[in-house]
mmCIF file of C-alpha atoms in Angstrom:
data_model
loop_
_atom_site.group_PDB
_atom_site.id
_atom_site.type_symbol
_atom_site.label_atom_id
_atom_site.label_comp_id
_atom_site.label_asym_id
_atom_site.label_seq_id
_atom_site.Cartn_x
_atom_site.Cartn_y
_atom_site.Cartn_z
ATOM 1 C CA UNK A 1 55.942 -105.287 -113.387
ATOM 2 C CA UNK A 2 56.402 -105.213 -116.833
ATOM 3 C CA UNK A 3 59.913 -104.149 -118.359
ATOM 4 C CA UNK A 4 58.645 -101.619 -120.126
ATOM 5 C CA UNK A 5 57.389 -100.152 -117.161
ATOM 6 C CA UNK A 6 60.708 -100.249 -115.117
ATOM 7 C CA UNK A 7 62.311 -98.357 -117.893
ATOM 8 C CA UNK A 8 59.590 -95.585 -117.853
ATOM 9 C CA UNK A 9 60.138 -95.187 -114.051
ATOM 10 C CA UNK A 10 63.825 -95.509 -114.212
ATOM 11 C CA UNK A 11 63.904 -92.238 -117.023
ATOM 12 C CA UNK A 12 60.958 -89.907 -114.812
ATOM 13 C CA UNK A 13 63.377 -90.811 -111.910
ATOM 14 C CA UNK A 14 66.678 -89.042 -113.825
ATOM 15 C CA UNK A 15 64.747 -86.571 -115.289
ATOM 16 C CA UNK A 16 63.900 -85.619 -111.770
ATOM 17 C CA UNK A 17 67.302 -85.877 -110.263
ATOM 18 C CA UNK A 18 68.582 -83.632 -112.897
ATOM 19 C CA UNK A 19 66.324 -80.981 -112.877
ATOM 20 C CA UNK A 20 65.976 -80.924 -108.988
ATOM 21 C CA UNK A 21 70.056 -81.003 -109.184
ATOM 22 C CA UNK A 22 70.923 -78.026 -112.140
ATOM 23 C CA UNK A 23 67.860 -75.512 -110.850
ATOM 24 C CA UNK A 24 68.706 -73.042 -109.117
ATOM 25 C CA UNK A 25 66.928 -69.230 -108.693
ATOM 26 C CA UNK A 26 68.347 -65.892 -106.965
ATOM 27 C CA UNK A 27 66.330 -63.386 -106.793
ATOM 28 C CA UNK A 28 66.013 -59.966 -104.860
ATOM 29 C CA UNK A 29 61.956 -57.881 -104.308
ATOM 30 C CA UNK A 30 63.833 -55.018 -104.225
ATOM 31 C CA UNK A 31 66.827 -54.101 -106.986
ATOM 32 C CA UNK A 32 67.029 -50.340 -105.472
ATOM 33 C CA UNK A 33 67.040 -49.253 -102.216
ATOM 34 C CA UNK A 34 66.792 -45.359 -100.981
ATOM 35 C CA UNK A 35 67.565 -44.496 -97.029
ATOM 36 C CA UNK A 36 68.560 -41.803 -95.003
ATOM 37 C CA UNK A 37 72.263 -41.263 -93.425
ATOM 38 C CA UNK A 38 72.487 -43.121 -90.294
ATOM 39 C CA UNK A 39 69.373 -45.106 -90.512
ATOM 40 C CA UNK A 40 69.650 -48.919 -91.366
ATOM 41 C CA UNK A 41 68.962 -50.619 -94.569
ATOM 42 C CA UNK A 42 67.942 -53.984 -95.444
ATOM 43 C CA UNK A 43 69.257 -55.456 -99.166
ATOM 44 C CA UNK A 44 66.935 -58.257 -99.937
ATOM 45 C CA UNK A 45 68.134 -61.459 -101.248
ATOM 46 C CA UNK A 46 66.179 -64.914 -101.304
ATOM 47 C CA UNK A 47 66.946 -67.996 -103.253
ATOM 48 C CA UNK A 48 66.099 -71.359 -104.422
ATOM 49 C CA UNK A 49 67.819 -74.189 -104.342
ATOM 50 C CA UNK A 50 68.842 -77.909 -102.471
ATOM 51 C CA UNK A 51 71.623 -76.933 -100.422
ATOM 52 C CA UNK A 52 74.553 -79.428 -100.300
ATOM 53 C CA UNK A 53 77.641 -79.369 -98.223
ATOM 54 C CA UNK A 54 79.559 -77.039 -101.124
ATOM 55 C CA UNK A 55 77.194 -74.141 -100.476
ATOM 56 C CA UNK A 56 78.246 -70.871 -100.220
ATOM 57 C CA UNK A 57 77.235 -67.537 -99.884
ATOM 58 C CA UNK A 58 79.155 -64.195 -101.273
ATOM 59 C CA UNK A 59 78.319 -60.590 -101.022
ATOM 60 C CA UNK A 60 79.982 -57.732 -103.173
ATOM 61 C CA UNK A 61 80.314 -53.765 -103.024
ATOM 62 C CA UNK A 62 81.343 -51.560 -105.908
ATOM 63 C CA UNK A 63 81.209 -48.200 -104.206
ATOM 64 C CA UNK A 64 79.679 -45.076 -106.169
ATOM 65 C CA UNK A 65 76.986 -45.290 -109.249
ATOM 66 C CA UNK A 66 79.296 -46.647 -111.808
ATOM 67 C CA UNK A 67 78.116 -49.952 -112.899
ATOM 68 C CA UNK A 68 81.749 -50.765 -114.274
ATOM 69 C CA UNK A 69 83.391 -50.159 -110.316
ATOM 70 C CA UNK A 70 85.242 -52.532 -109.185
ATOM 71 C CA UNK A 71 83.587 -54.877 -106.565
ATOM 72 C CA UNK A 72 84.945 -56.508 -103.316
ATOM 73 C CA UNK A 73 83.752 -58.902 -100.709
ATOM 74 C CA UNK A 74 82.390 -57.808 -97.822
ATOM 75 C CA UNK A 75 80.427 -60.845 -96.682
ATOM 76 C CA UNK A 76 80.992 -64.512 -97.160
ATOM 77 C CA UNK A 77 79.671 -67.803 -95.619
ATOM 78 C CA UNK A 78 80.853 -71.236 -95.854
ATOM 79 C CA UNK A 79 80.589 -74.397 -93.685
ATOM 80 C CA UNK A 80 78.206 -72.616 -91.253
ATOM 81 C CA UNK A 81 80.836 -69.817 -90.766
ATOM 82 C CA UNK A 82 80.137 -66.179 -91.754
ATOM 83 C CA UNK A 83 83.120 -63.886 -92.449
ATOM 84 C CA UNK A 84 83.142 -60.169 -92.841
ATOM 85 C CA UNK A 85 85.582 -58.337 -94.956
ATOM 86 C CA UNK A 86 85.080 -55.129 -95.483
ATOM 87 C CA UNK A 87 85.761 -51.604 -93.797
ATOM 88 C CA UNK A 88 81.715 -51.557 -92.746
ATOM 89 C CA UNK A 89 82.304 -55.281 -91.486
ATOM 90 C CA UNK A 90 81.213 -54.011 -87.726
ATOM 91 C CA UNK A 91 77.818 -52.583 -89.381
ATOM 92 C CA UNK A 92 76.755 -55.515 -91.574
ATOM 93 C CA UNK A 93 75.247 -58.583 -90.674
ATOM 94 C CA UNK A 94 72.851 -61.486 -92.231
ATOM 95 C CA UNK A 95 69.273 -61.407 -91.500
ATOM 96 C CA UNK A 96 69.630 -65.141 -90.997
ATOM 97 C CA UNK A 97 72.544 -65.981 -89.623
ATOM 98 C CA UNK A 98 72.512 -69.451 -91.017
ATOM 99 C CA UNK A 99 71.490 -68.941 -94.587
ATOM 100 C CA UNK A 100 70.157 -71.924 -95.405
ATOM 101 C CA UNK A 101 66.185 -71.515 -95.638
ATOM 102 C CA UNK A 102 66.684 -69.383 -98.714
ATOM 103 C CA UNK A 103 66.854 -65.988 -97.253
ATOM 104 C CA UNK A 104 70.452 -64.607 -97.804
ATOM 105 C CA UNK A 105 69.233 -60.906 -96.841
ATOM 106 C CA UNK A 106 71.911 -58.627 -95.233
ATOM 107 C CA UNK A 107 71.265 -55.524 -92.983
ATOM 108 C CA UNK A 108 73.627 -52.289 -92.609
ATOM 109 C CA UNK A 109 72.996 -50.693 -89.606
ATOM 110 C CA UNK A 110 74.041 -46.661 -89.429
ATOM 111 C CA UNK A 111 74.510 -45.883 -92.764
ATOM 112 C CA UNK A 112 76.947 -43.629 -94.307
ATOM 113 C CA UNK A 113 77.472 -41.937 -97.620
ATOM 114 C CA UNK A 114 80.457 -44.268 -98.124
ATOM 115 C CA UNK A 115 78.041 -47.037 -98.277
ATOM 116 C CA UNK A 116 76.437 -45.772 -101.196
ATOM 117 C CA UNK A 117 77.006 -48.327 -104.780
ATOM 118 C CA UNK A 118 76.152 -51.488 -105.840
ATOM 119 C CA UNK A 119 75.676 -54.803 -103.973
ATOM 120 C CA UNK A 120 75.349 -58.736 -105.424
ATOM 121 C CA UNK A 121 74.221 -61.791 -103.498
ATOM 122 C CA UNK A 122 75.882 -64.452 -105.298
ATOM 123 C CA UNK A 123 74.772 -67.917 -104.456
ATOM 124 C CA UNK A 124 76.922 -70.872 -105.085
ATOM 125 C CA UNK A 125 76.087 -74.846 -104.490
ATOM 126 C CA UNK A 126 77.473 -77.604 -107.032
ATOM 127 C CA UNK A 127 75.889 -79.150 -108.394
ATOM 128 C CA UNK A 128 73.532 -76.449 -108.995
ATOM 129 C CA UNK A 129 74.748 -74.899 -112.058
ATOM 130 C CA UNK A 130 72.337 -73.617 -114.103
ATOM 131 C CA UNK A 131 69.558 -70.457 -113.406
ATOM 132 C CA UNK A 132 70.205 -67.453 -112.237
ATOM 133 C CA UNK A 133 72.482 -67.238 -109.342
ATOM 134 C CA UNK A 134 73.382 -63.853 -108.424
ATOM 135 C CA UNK A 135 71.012 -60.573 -107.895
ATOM 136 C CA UNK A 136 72.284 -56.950 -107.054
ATOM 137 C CA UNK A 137 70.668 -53.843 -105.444
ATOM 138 C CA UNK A 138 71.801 -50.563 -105.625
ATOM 139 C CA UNK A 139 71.660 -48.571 -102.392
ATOM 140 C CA UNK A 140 71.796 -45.073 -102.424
ATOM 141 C CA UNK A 141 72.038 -43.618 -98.487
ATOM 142 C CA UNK A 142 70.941 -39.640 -98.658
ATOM 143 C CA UNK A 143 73.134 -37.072 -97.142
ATOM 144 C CA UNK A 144 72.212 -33.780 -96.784
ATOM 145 C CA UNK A 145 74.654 -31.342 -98.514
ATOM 146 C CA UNK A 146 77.969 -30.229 -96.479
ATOM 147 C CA UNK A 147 78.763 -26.369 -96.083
ATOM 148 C CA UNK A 148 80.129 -25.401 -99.568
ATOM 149 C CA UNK A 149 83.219 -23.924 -99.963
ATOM 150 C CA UNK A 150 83.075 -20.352 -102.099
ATOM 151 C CA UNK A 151 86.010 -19.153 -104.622
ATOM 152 C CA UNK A 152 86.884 -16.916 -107.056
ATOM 153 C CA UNK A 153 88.633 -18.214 -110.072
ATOM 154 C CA UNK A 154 90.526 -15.660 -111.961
ATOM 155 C CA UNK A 155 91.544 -11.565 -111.359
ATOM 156 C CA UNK A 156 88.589 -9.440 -110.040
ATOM 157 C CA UNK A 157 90.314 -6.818 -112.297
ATOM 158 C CA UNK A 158 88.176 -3.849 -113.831
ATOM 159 C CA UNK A 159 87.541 -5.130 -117.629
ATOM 160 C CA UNK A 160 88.159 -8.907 -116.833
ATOM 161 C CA UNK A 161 86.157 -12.235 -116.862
ATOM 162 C CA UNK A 162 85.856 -14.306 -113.585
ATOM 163 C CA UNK A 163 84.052 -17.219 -112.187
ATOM 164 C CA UNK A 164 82.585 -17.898 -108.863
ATOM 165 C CA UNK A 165 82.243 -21.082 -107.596
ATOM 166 C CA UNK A 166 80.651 -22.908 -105.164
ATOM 167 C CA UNK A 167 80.814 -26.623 -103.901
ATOM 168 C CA UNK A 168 80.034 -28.915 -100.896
ATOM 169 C CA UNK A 169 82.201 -31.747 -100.320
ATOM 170 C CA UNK A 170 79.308 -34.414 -99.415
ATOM 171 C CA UNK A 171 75.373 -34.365 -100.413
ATOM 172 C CA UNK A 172 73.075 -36.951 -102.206
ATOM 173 C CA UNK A 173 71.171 -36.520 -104.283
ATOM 174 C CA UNK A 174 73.646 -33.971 -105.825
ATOM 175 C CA UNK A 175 73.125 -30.609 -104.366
ATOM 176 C CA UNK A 176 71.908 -27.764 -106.761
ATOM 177 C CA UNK A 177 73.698 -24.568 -106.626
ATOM 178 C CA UNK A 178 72.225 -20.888 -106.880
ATOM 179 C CA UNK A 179 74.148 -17.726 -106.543
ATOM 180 C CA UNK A 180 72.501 -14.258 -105.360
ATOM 181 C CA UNK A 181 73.823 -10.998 -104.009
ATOM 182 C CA UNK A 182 73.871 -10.988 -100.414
ATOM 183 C CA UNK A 183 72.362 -7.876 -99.821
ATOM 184 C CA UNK A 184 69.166 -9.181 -102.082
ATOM 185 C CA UNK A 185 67.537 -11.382 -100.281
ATOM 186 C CA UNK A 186 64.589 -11.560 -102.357
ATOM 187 C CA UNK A 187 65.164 -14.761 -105.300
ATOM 188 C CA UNK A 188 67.943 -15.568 -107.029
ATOM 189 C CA UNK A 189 66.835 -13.763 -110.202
ATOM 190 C CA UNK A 190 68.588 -10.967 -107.712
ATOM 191 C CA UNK A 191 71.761 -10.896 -109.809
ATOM 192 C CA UNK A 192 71.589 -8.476 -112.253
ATOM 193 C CA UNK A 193 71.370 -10.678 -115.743
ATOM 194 C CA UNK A 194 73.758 -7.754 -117.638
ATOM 195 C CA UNK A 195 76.641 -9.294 -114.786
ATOM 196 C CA UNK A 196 75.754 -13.022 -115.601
ATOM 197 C CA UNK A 197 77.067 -14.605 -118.859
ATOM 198 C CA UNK A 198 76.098 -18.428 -117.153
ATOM 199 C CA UNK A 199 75.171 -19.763 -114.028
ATOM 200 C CA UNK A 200 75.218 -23.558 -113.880
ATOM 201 C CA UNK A 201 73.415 -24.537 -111.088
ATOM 202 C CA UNK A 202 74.916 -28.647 -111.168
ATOM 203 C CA UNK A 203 78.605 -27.206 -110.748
ATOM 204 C CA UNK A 204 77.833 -23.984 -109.190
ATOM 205 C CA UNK A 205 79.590 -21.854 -110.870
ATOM 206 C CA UNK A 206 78.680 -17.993 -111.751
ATOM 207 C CA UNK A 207 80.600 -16.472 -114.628
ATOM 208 C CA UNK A 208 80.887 -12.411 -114.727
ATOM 209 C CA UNK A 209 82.150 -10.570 -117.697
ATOM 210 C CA UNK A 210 83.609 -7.446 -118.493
ATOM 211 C CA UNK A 211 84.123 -6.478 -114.698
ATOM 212 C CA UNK A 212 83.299 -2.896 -113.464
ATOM 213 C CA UNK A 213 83.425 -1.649 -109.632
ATOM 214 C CA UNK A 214 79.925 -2.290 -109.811
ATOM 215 C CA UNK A 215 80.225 -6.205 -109.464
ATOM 216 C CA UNK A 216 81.778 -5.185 -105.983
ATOM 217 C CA UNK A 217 80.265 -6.734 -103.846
ATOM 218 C CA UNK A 218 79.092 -9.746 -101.283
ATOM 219 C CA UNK A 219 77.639 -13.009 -103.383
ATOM 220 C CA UNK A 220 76.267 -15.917 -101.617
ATOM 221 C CA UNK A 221 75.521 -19.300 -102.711
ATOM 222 C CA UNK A 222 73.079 -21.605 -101.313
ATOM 223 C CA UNK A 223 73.960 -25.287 -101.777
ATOM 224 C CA UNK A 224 70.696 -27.619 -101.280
ATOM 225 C CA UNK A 225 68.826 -31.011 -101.522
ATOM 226 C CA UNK A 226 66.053 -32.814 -100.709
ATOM 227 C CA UNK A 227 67.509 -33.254 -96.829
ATOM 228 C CA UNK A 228 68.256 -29.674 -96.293
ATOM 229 C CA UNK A 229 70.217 -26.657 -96.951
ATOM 230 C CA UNK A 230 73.656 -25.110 -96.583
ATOM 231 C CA UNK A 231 75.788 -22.075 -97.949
ATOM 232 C CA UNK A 232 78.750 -19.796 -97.846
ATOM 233 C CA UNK A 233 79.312 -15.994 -98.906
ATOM 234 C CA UNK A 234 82.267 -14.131 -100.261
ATOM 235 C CA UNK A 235 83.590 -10.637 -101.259
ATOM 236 C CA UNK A 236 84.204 -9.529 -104.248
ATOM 237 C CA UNK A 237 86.070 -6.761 -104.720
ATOM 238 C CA UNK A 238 87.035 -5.061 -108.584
ATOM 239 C CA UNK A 239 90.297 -3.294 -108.422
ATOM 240 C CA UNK A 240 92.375 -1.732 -110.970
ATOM 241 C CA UNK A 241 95.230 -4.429 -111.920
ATOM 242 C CA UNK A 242 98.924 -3.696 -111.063
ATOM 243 C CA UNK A 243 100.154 -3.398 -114.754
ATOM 244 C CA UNK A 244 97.229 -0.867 -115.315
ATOM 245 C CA UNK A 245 98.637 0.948 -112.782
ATOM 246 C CA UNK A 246 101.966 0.961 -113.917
ATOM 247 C CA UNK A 247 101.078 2.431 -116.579
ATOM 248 C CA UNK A 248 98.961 5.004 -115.741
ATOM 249 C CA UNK A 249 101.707 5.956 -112.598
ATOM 250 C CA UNK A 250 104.178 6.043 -115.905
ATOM 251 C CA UNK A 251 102.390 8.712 -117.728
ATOM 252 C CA UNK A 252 101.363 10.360 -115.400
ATOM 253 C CA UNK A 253 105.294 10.745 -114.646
ATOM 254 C CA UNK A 254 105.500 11.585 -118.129
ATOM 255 C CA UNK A 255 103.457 13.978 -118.361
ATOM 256 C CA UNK A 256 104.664 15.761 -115.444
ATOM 257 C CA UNK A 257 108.440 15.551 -116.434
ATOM 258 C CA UNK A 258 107.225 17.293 -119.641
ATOM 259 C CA UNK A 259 105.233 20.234 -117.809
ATOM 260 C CA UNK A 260 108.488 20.499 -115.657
ATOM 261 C CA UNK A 261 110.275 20.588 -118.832
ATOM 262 C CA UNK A 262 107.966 23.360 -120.583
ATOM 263 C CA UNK A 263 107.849 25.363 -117.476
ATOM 264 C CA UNK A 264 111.633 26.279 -117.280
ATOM 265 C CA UNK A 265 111.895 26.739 -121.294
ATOM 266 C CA UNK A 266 109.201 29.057 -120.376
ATOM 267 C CA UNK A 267 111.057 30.956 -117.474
ATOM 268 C CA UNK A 268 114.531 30.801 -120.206
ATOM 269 C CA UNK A 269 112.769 32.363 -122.768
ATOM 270 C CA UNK A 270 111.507 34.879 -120.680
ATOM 271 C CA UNK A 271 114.741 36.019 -118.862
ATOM 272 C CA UNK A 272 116.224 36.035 -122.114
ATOM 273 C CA UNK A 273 113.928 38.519 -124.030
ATOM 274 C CA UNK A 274 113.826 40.887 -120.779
ATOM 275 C CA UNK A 275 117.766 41.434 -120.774
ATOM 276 C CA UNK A 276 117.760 42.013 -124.929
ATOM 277 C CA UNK A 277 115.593 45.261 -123.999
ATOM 278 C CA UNK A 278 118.411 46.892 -121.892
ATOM 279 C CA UNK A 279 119.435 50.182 -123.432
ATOM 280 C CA UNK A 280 123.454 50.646 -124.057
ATOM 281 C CA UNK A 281 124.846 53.770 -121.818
ATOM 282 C CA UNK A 282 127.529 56.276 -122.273
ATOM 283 C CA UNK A 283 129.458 54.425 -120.040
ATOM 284 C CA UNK A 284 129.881 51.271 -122.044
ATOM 285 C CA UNK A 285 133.132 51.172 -124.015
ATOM 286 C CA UNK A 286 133.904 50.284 -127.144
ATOM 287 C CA UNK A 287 137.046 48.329 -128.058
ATOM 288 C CA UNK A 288 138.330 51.034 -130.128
ATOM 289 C CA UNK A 289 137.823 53.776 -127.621
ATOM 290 C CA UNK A 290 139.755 55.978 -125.636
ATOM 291 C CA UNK A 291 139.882 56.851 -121.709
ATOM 292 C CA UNK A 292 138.769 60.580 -121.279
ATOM 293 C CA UNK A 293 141.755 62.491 -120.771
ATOM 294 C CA UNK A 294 144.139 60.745 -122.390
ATOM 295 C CA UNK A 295 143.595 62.373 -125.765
ATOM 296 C CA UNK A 296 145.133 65.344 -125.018
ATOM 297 C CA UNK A 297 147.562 64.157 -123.521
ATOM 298 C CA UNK A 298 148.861 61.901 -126.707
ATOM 299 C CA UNK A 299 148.449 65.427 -128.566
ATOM 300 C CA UNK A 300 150.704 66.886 -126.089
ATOM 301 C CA UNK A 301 153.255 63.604 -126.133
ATOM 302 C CA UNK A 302 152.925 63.918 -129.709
ATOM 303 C CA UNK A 303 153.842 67.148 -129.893
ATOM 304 C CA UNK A 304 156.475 67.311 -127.665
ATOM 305 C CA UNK A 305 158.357 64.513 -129.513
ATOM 306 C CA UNK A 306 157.892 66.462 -132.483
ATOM 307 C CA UNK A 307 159.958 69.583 -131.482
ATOM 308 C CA UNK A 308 162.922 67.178 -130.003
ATOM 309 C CA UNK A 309 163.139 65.895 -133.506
ATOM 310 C CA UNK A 310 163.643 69.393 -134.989
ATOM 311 C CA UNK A 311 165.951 70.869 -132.439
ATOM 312 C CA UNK A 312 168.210 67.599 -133.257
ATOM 313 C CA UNK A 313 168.427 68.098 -136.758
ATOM 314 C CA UNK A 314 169.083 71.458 -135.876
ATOM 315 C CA UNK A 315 171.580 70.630 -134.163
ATOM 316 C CA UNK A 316 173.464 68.415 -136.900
ATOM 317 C CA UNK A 317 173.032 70.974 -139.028
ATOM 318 C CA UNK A 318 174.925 73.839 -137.194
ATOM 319 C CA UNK A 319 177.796 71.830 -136.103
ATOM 320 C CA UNK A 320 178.235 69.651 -139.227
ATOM 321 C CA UNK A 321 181.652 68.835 -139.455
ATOM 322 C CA UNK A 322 183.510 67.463 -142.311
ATOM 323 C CA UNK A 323 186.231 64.365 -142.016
#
């Protein structure tokens, strides 16, 4: 054989090796996967490649719809060996339990909510290097939405804003929320629009302005999805707040202090006129004035001393006697 020929053989022969070596393909039929709670899904996951003794197989979680999570392992096999990692370990398992046909598929049996997120079947086999060799699937397991919980937030005060609200702990898809009146049990349009300033049926909230007692009252709220239905009720009941009342109890003491007040001025004034109409009697005395009686008898005192002073001087006169 020719040299020339020898060389030509010898470069379709490393071509070969190197392409066979560096290709390698993983690939998944389906990236998104949709099952009920409790049921089992199946996250396909096939490859391509010429499996050496270095291959390996790795599969990662990132719980919850955030592409940016952070992912674990929850499956890994080496050397003929599978290991399971995570908290689900007891519910996963590979379709082929030696993975080395090219079908890397894993099954969870009895779903849960917690095993909703994203999943990658990462292949690994030096000297395989180039190509694509991981694939993910997102797996969303539906729940049907949990009892909500119902709240007021804020004072159910007469002339005050409040909020109800309404969640459920678990449900996907997302539950949608609607608020009605309990004793209208006709639509949802059944609460009066002049109460409702917002209703937001993704957070399930119900905002009611300018409260009067005529937002008393039992509201329900109906949490729901595509697997079913739950909701919960409360009471709302408008009262008059406690510094209101302290200030109508204060005048309201106020004012009655000052009735109090203008009722005995009244009865004063009154007592007082009727005693200035008295007439004066003979009987009253003056401080000048003198006891009946007694005026005569000064004229007779008066008298009396009188003639003693006469018959004295008298007296002197007739015996005057000279020294």
């Amino acid at each position: 054989m020719p040299w020339k020929h020898i060389q030509l053989i010898r470069l379709l022969l490393l071509i070969w090796y190197f392409d066979a070596a560096q290709a390698i393909s993983v690939t998944t039929d389906q990236p998104n996967v949709v099952v009920n709670v409790g049921n089992n899904a199946t996250l396909d996951c096939t490859y391509r490649t010429y499996v050496e003794s270095m291959f390996t197989l790795e599969w990662r979680f990132a719980p919850g719809p955030r592409e940016d999570a952070k992912a674990e392992k929850i499956l890994y096999y080496a050397d003929g060996k599978t290991y399971r990692l995570a908290p689900q370990a007891n519910r996963i398992q590979l379709v082929d339990p030696k993975p080395i046909n090219g079908d890397a598929s894993i099954k969870i049996e009895n779903t849960r909510s917690s095993d909703t997120g994203r999943y990658s079947c990462d292949i690994n086999n030096p000297p395989d290097f180039t190509g694509p060799s991981e694939a993910f699937i997102n797996l969303i397991v539906r729940v049907p939405p949990s009892t909500p919980e119902c709240e007021v937030i804020g004072k159910p005060y007469i002339g005050n804003n409040v909020t109800l609200l309404c969640r459920s702990a678990e449900g996907q898809p997302m539950p949608q929320y609607i608020w009605s009146e309990a004793k209208s049990e006709v639509n949802p349009d059944s609460v009066k629009s002049s109460r409702v300033m917002k209703q937001d049926s993704n957070k399930g909230s119900l905002f009611l302005r300018n409260l009067t007692m005529e937002h008393s009252g039992t509201y329900k709220c109906v949490a729901s999805n595509v697997l079913g239905e739950r909701s919960c009720q409360l009471v709302l009941t408008v009262t008059v707040s406690n510094e209101a009342g302290v200030i109508v109890g204060a005048v309201i003491g106020t004012l009655v202090g000052l009735i109090l007040i203008a009722v005995v001025a009244y009865y004063l004034l009154r007592h007082q006129k009727k005693n200035s109409k008295v007439p004066v009697t003979g009987h009253e005395l003056r401080e000048d004035a003198v006891a009946p009686g007694k005026e005569a008898n000064s004229n007779l005192l008066a008298s009396s001393v009188h003639s003693r002073e006469t018959n004295s001087n008298s007296m002197n006169s007739k015996y005057n006697i000279v020294v």
